[in-house]
Every structure is written in structure tokens, then in C-alpha cells.
PDB file of C-alpha atoms in Angstrom:
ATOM      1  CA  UNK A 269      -6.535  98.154 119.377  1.00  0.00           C
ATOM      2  CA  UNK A 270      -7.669  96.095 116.478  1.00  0.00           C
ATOM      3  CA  UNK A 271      -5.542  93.405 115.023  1.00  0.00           C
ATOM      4  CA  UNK A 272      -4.180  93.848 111.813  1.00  0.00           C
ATOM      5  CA  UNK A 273      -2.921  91.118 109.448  1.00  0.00           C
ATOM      6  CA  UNK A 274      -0.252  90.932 106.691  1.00  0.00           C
ATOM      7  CA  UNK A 275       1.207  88.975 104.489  1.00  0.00           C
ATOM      8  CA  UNK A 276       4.634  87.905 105.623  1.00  0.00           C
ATOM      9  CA  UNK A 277       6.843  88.739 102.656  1.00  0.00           C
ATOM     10  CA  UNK A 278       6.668  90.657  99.419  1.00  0.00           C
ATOM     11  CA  UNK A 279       8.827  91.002  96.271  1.00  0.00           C
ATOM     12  CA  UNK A 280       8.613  94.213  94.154  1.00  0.00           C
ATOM     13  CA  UNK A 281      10.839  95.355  90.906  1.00  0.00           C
ATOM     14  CA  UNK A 282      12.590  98.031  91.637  1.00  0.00           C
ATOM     15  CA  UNK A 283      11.339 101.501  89.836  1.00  0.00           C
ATOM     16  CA  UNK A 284       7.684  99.338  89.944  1.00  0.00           C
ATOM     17  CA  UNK A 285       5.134 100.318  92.485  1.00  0.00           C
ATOM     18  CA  UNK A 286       4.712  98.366  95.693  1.00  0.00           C
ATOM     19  CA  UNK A 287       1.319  97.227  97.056  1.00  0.00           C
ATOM     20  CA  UNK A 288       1.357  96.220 100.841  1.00  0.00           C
ATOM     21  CA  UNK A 289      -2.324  94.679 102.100  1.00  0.00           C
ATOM     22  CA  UNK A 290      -3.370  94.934 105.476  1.00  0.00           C
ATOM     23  CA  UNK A 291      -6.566  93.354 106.763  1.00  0.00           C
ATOM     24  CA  UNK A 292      -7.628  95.388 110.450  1.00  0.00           C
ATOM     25  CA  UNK A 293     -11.885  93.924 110.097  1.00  0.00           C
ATOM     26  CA  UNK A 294     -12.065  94.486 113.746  1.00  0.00           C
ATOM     27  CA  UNK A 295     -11.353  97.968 113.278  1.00  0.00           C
ATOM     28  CA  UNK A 296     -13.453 100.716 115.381  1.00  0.00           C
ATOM     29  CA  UNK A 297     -14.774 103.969 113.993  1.00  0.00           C
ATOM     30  CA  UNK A 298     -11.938 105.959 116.252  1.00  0.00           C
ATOM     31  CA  UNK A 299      -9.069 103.650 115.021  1.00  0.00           C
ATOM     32  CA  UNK A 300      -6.758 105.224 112.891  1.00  0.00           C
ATOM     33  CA  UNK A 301      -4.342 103.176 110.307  1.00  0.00           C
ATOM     34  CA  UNK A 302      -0.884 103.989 110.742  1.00  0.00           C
ATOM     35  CA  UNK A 303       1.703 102.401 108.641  1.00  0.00           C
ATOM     36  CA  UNK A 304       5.811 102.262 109.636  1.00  0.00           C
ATOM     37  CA  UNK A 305       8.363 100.511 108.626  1.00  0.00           C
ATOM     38  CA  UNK A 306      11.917  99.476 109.701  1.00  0.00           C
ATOM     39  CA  UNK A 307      15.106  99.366 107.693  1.00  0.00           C
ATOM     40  CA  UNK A 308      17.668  96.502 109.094  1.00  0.00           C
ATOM     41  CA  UNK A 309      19.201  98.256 112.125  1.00  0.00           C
ATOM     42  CA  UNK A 310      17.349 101.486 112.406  1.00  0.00           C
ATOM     43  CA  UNK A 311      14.498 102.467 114.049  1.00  0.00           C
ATOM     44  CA  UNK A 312      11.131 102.385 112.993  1.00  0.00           C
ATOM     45  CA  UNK A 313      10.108 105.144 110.760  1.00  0.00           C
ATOM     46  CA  UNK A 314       6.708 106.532 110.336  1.00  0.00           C
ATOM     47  CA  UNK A 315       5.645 106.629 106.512  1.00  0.00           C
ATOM     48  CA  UNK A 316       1.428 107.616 106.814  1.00  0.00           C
ATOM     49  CA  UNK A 317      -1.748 107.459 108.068  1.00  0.00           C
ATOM     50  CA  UNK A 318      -5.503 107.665 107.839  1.00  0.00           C
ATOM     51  CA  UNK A 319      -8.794 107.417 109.150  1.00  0.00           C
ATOM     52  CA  UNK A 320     -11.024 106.200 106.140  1.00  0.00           C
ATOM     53  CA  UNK A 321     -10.204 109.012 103.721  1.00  0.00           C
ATOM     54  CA  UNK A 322      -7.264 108.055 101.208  1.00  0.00           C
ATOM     55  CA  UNK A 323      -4.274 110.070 102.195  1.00  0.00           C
ATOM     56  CA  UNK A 324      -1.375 110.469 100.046  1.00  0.00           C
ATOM     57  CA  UNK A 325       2.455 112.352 100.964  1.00  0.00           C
ATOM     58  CA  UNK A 326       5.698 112.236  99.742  1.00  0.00           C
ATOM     59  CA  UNK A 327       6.639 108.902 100.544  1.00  0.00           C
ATOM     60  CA  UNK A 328       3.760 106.935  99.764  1.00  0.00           C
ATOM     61  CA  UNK A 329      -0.210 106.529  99.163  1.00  0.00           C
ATOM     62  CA  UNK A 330      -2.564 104.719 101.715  1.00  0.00           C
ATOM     63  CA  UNK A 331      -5.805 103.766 100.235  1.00  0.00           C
ATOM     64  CA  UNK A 332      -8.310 102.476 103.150  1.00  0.00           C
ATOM     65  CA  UNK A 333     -11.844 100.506 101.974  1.00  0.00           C
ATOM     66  CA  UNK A 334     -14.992 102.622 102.320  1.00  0.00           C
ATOM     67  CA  UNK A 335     -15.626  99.719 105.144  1.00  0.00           C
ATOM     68  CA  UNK A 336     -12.275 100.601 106.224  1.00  0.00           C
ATOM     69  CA  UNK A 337     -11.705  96.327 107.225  1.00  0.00           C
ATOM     70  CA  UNK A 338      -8.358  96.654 104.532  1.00  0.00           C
ATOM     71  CA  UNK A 339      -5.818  98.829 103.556  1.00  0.00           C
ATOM     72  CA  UNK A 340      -2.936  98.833 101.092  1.00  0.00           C
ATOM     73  CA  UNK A 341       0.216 100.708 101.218  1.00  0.00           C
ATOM     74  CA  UNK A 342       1.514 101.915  97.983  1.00  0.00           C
ATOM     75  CA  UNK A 343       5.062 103.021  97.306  1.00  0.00           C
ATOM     76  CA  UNK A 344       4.602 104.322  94.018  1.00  0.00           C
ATOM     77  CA  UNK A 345       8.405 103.618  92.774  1.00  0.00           C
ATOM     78  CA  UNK A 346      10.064 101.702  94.475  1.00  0.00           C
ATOM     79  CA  UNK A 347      14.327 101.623  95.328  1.00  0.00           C
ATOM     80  CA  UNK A 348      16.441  99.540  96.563  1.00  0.00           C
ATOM     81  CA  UNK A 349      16.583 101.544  99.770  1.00  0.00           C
ATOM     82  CA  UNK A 350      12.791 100.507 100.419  1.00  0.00           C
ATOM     83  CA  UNK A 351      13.728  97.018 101.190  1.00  0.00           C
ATOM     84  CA  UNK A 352      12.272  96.931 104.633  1.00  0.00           C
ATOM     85  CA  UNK A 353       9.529  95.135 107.041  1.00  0.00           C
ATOM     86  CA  UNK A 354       6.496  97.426 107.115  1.00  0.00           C
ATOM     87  CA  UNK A 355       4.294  97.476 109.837  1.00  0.00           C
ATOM     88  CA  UNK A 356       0.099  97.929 109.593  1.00  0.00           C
ATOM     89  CA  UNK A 357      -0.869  99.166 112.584  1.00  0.00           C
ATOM     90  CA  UNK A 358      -4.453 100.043 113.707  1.00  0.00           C
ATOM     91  CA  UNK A 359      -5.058 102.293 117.026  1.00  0.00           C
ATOM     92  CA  UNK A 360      -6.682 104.306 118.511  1.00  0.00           C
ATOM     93  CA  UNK A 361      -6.481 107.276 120.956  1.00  0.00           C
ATOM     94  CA  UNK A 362      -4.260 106.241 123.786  1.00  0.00           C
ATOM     95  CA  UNK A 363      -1.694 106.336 120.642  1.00  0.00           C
ATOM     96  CA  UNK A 364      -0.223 102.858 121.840  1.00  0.00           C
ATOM     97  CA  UNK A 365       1.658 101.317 118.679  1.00  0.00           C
ATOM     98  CA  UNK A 366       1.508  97.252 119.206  1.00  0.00           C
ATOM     99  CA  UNK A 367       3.953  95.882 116.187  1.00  0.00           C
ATOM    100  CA  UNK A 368       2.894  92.483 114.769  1.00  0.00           C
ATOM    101  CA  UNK A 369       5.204  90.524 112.325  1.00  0.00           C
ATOM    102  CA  UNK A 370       4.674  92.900 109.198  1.00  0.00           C
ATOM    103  CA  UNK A 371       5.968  92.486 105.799  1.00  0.00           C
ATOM    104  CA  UNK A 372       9.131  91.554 104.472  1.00  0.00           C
ATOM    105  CA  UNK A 373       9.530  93.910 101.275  1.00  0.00           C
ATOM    106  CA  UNK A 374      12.357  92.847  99.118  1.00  0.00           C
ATOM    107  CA  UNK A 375      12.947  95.503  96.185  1.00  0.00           C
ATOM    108  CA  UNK A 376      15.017  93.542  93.500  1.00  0.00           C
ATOM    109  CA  UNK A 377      16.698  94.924  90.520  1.00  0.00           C
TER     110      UNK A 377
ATOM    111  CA  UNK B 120      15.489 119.226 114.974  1.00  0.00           C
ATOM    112  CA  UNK B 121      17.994 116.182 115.802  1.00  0.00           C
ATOM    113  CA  UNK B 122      15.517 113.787 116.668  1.00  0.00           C
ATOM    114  CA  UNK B 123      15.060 111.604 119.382  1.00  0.00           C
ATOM    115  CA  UNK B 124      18.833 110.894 120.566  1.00  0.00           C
ATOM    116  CA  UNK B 125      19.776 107.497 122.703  1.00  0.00           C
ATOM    117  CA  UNK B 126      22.985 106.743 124.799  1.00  0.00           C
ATOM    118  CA  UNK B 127      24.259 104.442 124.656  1.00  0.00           C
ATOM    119  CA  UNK B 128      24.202 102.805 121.016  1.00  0.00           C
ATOM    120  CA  UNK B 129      25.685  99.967 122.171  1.00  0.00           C
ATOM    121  CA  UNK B 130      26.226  98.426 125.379  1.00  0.00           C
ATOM    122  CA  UNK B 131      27.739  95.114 126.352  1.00  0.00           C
ATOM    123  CA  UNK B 132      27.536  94.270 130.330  1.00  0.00           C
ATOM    124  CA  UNK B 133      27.599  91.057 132.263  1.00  0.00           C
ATOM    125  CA  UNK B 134      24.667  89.578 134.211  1.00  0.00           C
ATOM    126  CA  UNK B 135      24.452  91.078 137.407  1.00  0.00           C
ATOM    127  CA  UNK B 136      25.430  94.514 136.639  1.00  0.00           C
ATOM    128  CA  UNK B 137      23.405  97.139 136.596  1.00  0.00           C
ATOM    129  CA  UNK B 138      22.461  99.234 132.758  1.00  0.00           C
ATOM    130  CA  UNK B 139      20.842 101.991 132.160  1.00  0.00           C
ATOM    131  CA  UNK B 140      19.924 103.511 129.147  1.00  0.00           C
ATOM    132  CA  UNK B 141      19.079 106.973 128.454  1.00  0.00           C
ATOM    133  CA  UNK B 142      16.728 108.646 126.175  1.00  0.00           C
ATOM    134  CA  UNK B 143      16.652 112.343 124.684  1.00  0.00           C
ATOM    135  CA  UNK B 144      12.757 113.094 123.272  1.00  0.00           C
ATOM    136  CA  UNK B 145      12.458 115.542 120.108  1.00  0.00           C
ATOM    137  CA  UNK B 146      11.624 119.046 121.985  1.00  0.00           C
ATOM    138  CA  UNK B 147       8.083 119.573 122.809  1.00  0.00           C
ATOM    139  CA  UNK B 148       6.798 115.925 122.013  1.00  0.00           C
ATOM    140  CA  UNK B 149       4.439 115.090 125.213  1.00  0.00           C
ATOM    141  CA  UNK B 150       4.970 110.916 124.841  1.00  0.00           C
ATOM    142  CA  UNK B 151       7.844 109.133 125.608  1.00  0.00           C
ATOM    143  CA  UNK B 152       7.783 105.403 124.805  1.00  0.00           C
ATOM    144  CA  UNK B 153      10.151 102.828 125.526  1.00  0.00           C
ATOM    145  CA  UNK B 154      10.032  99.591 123.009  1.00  0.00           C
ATOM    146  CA  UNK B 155      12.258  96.386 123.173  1.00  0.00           C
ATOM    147  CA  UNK B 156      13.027  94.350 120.070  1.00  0.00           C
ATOM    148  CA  UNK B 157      13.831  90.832 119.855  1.00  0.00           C
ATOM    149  CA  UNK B 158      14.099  88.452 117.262  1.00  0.00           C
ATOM    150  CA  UNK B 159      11.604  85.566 119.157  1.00  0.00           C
ATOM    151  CA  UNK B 160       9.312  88.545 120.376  1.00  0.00           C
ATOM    152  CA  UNK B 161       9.226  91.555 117.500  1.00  0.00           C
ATOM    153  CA  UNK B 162       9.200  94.677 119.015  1.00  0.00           C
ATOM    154  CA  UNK B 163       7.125  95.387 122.381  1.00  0.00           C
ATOM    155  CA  UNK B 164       6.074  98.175 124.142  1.00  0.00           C
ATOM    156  CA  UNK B 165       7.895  97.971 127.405  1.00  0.00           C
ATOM    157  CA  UNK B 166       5.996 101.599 128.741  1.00  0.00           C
ATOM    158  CA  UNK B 167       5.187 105.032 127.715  1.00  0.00           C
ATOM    159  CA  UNK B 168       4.976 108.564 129.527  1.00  0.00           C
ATOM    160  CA  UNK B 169       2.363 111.722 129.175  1.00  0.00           C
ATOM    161  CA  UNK B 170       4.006 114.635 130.796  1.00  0.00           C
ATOM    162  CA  UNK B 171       6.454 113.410 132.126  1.00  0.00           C
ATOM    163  CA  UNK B 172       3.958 110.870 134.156  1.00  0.00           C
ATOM    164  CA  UNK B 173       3.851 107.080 133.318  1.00  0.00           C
ATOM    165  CA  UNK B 174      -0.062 106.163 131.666  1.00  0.00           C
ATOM    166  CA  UNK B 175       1.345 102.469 131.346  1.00  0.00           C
ATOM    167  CA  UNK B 176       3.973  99.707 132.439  1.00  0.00           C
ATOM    168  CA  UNK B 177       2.355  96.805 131.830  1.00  0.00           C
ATOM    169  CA  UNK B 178       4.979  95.996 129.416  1.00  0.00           C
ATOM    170  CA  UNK B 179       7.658  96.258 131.818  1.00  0.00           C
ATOM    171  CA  UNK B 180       8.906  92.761 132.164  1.00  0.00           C
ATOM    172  CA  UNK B 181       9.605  92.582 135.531  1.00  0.00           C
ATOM    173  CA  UNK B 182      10.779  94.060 138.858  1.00  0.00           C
ATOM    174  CA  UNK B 183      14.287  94.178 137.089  1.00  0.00           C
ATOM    175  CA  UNK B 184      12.998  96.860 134.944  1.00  0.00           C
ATOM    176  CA  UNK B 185      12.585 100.451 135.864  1.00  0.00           C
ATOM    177  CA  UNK B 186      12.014 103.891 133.916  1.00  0.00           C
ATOM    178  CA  UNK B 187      12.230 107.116 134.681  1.00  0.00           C
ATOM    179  CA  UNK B 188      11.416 110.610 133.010  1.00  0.00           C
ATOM    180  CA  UNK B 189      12.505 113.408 135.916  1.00  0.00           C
ATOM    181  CA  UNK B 190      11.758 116.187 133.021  1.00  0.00           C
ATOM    182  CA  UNK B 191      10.258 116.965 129.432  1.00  0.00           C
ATOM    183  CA  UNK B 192      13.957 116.321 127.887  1.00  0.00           C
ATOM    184  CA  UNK B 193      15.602 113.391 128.937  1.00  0.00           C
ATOM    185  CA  UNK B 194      13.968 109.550 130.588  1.00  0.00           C
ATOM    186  CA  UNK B 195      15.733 106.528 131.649  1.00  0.00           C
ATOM    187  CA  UNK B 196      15.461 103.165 131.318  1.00  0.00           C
ATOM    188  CA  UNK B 197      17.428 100.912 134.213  1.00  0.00           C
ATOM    189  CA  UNK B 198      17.590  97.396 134.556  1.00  0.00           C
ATOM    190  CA  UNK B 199      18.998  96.200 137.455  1.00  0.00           C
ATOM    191  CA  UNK B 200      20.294  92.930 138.274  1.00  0.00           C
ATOM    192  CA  UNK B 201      20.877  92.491 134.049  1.00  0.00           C
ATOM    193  CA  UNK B 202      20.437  88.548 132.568  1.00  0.00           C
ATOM    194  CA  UNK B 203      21.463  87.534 129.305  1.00  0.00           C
ATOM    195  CA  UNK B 204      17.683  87.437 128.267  1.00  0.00           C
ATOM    196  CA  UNK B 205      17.805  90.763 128.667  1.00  0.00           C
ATOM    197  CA  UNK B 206      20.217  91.343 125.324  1.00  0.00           C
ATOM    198  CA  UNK B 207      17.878  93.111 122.851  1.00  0.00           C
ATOM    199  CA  UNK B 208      17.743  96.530 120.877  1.00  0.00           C
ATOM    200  CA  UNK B 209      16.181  99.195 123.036  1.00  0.00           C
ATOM    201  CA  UNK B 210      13.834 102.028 121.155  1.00  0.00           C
ATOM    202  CA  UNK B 211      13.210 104.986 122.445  1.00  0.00           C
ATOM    203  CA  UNK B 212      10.123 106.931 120.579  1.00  0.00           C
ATOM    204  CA  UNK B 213       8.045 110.417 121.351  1.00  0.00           C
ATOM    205  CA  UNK B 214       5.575 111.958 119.757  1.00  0.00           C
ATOM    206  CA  UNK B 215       3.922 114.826 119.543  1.00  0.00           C
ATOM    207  CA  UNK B 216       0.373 113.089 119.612  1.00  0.00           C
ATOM    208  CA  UNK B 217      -0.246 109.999 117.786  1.00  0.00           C
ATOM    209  CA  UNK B 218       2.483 109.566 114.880  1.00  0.00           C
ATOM    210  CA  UNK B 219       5.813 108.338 116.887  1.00  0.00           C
ATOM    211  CA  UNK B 220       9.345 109.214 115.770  1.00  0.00           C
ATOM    212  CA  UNK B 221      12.059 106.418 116.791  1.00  0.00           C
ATOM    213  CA  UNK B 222      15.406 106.963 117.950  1.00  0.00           C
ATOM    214  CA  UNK B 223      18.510 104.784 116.376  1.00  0.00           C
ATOM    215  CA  UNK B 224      17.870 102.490 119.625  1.00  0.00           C
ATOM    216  CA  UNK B 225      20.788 100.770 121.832  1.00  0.00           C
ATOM    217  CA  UNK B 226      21.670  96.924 121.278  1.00  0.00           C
ATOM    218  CA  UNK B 227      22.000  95.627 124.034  1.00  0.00           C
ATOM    219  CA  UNK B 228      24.688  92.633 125.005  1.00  0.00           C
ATOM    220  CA  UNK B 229      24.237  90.973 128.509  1.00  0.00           C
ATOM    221  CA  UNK B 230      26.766  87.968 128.599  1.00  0.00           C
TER     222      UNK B 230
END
């Protein structure tokens, strides 16, 4: 699975969107980006993912680059209850997850 | 659908004793995985199942460690003798495919 990087923290205004990078430039063609994140104490929770097409659902948008090396993560409005560390993941199909750091997202009022 | 359901949440032992923690996949998910989470090491895959059958351990830590999945519904996770290094929070996850759905996970305290 390719490695993906992140930046370690974020801040974000709440009720403003949210714009997580990821860099994955080792990235296959049959890698898929997968993005989670975990809330202090809970599980990780799956939020989207994509192949190279930009995929959008209720929760957020993931925009890939046509060369599919980067993605962002966009939470469109942002709450307090997205304060979280969010998770980039790239793999393919053995469907392995391997969890690096991720990204601190602090959601201030 | 009540999701994936562990047992214990948490569970304080001492070293020597033997824990095992049990798992409860969301119905007709084919993968099982098994995750540990530490603060030093993040959160690790310790092994996952396909059927019921184990496709990798190589994440199991060490003899110590053992897991189990005797049917579609329910897999174990035994460690036996425990060591404080052992303390962590234990995920269980299953999935359908690819996209993995986490259970609320059991801390683990080994004094």
C-alpha cells in the first residue's frame, strides 16, 4: 500500500469548511483513497472514498488530482463535533487499512 | 443493524493472567480485523479474517497473542500470559469488502 502523508494538525472555524491534504505520489492505478477519522475514545469511523473520480456524500467531499499523487478532504461546515484526527489512507485490494499519524482537526468557535 | 459489538469495554487484569476479548462482526460482513492502538505506536493491524479463515497475522505481536473466528458471528482475541505492555485499546472492525466499520473497542489495563 502506498504511503500517504499529512500534515499533523489543522485549525478550522467552526460553520467554515475544512480542507484536509493528503499526499499518496506512490499511489498505484488499483489503490483506492479512503479517508476515516477517529473521535477521542471511539472507534474509527469511515467518512469516503475514491478512486480518481471526485466523490461527494453526506458527510463530506473528496477531491483526488487527475494524477491522483494528492487528495483533500473537505468538510463543507464544519462543528464542533468534527474535532477529530483524520486518517488518509491509500490501499488497495487485500483491503488492509495501515493508519499513519493523520491530522489533528481542531474546530474552534 | 447494531454494528460491530465488543466485550469487554474495559478490562483491567494483572500480568500473568490470561484475557480474552471478544468480537461480534455486523451480519454478513466477510472481514474481520483486529487493530491495537497505542499512544507510542498509533493504531496497528494486529490480523484480519476472510471467511472465517485468517489471510494475515503478521501483526500479531507474539506467541502471547492468539485469535480465533470459530463462525461468521463472533472471533476472539486471547492473550495469554498478559504484560503490562500489553495495556492498549483493542478494535475490532468488519467489512463487507473494502470500507471497514469499527467497533467502540476494549481498553485494555494490564498492571
Amino acid at each position: 500500500d502506498a504511503k500517504t502523508t499529512q500534515p499533523p494538525s489543522m485549525d478550522c472555524a467552526e460553520g467554515r469548511a475544512a480542507n484536509l491534504p493528503c499526499n499518496h505520489s506512490t499511489i498505484s492505478g488499483n489503490e483506492y483513497v479512503y479517508w476515516y477519522r477517529q473521535i477521542h475514545s471511539q472507534g474509527p469511523q469511515y467518512i469516503i472514498h475514491g478512486l480518481k473520480n471526485n466523490e461527494t456524500n453526506e458527510m463530506a467531499s473528496l477531491i483526488i488530482t487527475e494524477d491522483r499523487k494528492s487528495s483533500t478532504l473537505i468538510l463543507p461546515h464544519a462543528t464542533l463535533r468534527d474535532t477529530a484526527v483524520y486518517y488518509c489512507i491509500a490501499t488497495g485490494n487485500t483491503g488492509k487499512l495501515i493508519f499513519g499519524q493523520g491530522t489533528t482537526l481542531q474546530v474552534k468557535p | 443493524d447494531a454494528g460491530v459489538i465488543q466485550s469487554p469495554r474495559h478490562e483491567v487484569t494483572e500480568m500473568g493472567q490470561e484475557v480474552t476479548l471478544r468480537c461480534k462482526p455486523i451480519s454478513g460482513h466477510d472481514y474481520l480485523f483486529w487493530y491495537r492502538q497505542t499512544m507510542m505506536r498509533g493504531l496497528e493491524l494486529l490480523i484480519y479474517f476472510n471467511n472465517n479463515v485468517p489471510i494475515d497475522d503478521s501483526g500479531m505481536p507474539e506467541d502471547r497473542f492468539s485469535a480465533k473466528m470459530p463462525n461468521a458471528s463472533f472471533s476472539t482475541l486471547k492473550i495469554q500470559p498478559s504484560e503490562p505492555r500489553d495495556s492498549a485499546v483493542y478494535f475490532c472492525a468488519s467489512s463487507p469488502g473494502y470500507t471497514q466499520y469499527f467497533g467502540p473497542g476494549t481498553r485494555l489495563t494490564v498492571l
